[in-house]
């Protein structure tokens, strides 16, 4: 077979032939992926850093326009922008609600699911459903439920918050955090379920011999046993928080009220594309990457502490 | 089994299932109501008040057929590239030796941790402004063309095949492409299906990128046109919430149906290999 396009020398023995071929064919096989990673990640990443240090404008293709070096000016603008500051505060609010809620709910549901039960696959399917469904479709339903005249306020009657959930500057961000928790939870339930299966059964037996109750053995056997999964949940949550766009954009009408539910990516979109300040948006993007990496490393250290 | 009585487990799981399924149920009921409002009786199906009118009005407002075709082309383009180039890359990373393999694998892991949205601005400048690919399928597909998570999964699958199969085939003089096609792929076919399904839901559900590159309504995938309806077209129909729920159902159904059909493959993905990292 010479479908590989690299004919092997006829004179070589079979052994040297297959020893020689793999290196080149391997490089050939990965070359489309290498090109892709270069074009879609490496070049844009470098480009965004370059833009962030220059005064940069959108131009028609082929138009040459001066893009002077401005040093840290864009970064200075980013750090002093009150909307940017608010958007980072919003991620903090998001994480404070999303991370504990996800960890607790996913672990409780996964532990409940970790047994031979009737309708087990039905439950698994139910939890996974929001994860595979488009955000836009789910955001539409939530808007319908959480709107001023929505089902929730109808049920609550006089207890309904005023102003309503999505236009309330205290409640808008928590509603987004709860929405995202609900949407992603199925994925983390599956992750914890896989992790639970690797917790040795004997540990539960010896805990019960030591007189540990259900809660005690959950706290001292299950929780440490799934620590790796918890780290992953935390890191995923940070990345999700940093990526937040469609939820504030659609659920709260462009990050309102008064930027109370704005996110950094939403600000990047508004400043960079709507208001045509790509240099500001690029600097914000760089700040966000650094923020994500630092936070993810800290979270990893924190959740892995005492694991070894 | 470990801890917890069965009734308690079932109670917790049932409560959870209600919280997860209710919005879907509410979406379907809302899409069929003549008047769709947040009243309590809106949560119950009313046989006398059922209509398909909402589906007609959302179709009139955003032209569902065209949007579905756009979503389909976008999704299939991504799926095709990932299956062809992703399988090749995954196989090479698992089974072939070449210079830079370790580095490439490290890059693959790094790529997965960088949030895509962070690259959106330079990608927008490059794809839309410099390459002039705005309002085109190619522009939509390009940033997602090869799904890195899928490449990672494919690599894990190919690693699980015992090395003896490859050695035997190589001694018999089979080319790598033939080994991949006739030995490796058939052995991991069910697993490849999970990779394909995982890849499918990405572009089908994606909003931000196609929203940026498509300004022309004729080129917008359903998620984008539906979001457009949500933000500025609601006034054009008689029962806006009902029409929105109808659109949401149409957007949700393909992914949900695929998921229900191939549920086993969605949930069996070996995430554990990722948690040990």
Short mmCIF file of C-alpha atoms in Angstrom, two decimals, chain B residues 72-177:
data_model
loop_
_atom_site.label_atom_id
_atom_site.label_comp_id
_atom_site.label_asym_id
_atom_site.label_seq_id
_atom_site.Cartn_x
_atom_site.Cartn_y
_atom_site.Cartn_z
CA UNK B 72 -26.47 22.12 9.86
CA UNK B 73 -23.71 23.25 7.49
CA UNK B 74 -21.75 24.85 10.33
CA UNK B 75 -22.06 21.74 12.54
CA UNK B 76 -21.32 19.24 9.77
CA UNK B 77 -18.29 21.22 8.64
CA UNK B 78 -16.83 21.11 12.14
CA UNK B 79 -17.74 17.45 12.55
CA UNK B 80 -16.16 16.44 9.25
CA UNK B 81 -12.87 18.26 9.93
CA UNK B 82 -12.66 16.92 13.46
CA UNK B 83 -13.37 13.35 12.41
CA UNK B 84 -10.84 13.37 9.56
CA UNK B 85 -7.99 15.52 10.89
CA UNK B 86 -8.70 14.88 14.57
CA UNK B 87 -8.57 11.09 14.18
CA UNK B 88 -5.31 11.37 12.23
CA UNK B 89 -3.79 13.61 14.93
CA UNK B 90 -5.12 11.48 17.79
CA UNK B 91 -3.74 8.33 16.19
CA UNK B 92 -0.34 9.90 15.58
CA UNK B 93 -0.18 11.23 19.14
CA UNK B 94 -1.02 7.82 20.55
CA UNK B 95 0.78 5.43 18.24
CA UNK B 96 3.43 7.07 16.10
CA UNK B 97 6.78 8.53 17.03
CA UNK B 98 7.77 11.81 15.50
CA UNK B 99 9.79 14.80 16.52
CA UNK B 100 7.86 17.22 18.75
CA UNK B 101 5.21 14.73 19.83
CA UNK B 102 5.60 15.54 23.52
CA UNK B 103 5.51 19.26 22.84
CA UNK B 104 2.41 18.93 20.68
CA UNK B 105 0.64 16.97 23.40
CA UNK B 106 1.49 19.67 25.95
CA UNK B 107 0.16 22.29 23.53
CA UNK B 108 -3.04 20.26 23.11
CA UNK B 109 -3.62 20.34 26.86
CA UNK B 110 -2.84 24.05 27.00
CA UNK B 111 -5.25 24.84 24.17
CA UNK B 112 -8.06 23.24 26.14
CA UNK B 113 -7.49 25.48 29.14
CA UNK B 114 -7.43 28.76 27.20
CA UNK B 115 -10.99 30.05 27.04
CA UNK B 116 -11.92 30.49 23.40
CA UNK B 117 -13.69 33.79 24.00
CA UNK B 118 -10.38 35.37 24.95
CA UNK B 119 -9.16 34.92 21.40
CA UNK B 120 -12.34 36.22 19.90
CA UNK B 121 -11.12 39.75 19.22
CA UNK B 122 -7.95 38.93 17.24
CA UNK B 123 -9.82 36.11 15.49
CA UNK B 124 -12.54 38.58 14.56
CA UNK B 125 -9.95 40.99 13.18
CA UNK B 126 -8.21 38.22 11.22
CA UNK B 127 -11.20 36.23 9.97
CA UNK B 128 -13.69 39.00 9.29
CA UNK B 129 -11.52 42.01 8.54
CA UNK B 130 -8.33 40.59 7.04
CA UNK B 131 -9.56 37.40 5.31
CA UNK B 132 -12.98 38.82 4.46
CA UNK B 133 -14.75 35.69 5.69
CA UNK B 134 -17.62 37.46 7.43
CA UNK B 135 -21.04 36.02 6.57
CA UNK B 136 -19.53 32.80 5.20
CA UNK B 137 -19.63 29.19 6.34
CA UNK B 138 -15.85 28.99 6.23
CA UNK B 139 -15.56 31.94 8.61
CA UNK B 140 -18.00 30.26 10.99
CA UNK B 141 -16.27 26.88 10.89
CA UNK B 142 -12.61 27.96 10.95
CA UNK B 143 -12.05 28.56 14.70
CA UNK B 144 -13.78 25.27 15.61
CA UNK B 145 -12.55 23.18 12.68
CA UNK B 146 -10.62 20.66 14.79
CA UNK B 147 -12.02 20.13 18.28
CA UNK B 148 -9.05 19.73 20.63
CA UNK B 149 -11.04 17.91 23.29
CA UNK B 150 -12.02 15.36 20.66
CA UNK B 151 -8.37 14.96 19.58
CA UNK B 152 -7.50 14.29 23.22
CA UNK B 153 -10.29 11.71 23.51
CA UNK B 154 -9.26 9.99 20.25
CA UNK B 155 -5.71 9.72 21.54
CA UNK B 156 -6.95 8.08 24.74
CA UNK B 157 -8.99 5.56 22.73
CA UNK B 158 -6.11 4.58 20.46
CA UNK B 159 -3.81 4.20 23.47
CA UNK B 160 -6.09 1.50 24.86
CA UNK B 161 -5.48 -0.86 21.92
CA UNK B 162 -2.76 -3.42 22.76
CA UNK B 163 0.52 -2.67 21.00
CA UNK B 164 0.75 -6.20 19.57
CA UNK B 165 -1.96 -5.44 16.98
CA UNK B 166 0.11 -2.61 15.55
CA UNK B 167 3.37 -4.54 15.61
CA UNK B 168 1.84 -7.49 13.78
CA UNK B 169 0.33 -5.27 11.10
CA UNK B 170 3.58 -3.36 10.62
CA UNK B 171 5.60 -6.52 10.25
CA UNK B 172 3.09 -7.62 7.62
CA UNK B 173 4.03 -4.41 5.81
CA UNK B 174 0.74 -2.55 6.13
CA UNK B 175 0.95 1.19 5.73
CA UNK B 176 0.02 3.41 8.67
CA UNK B 177 -3.05 4.71 6.91
#
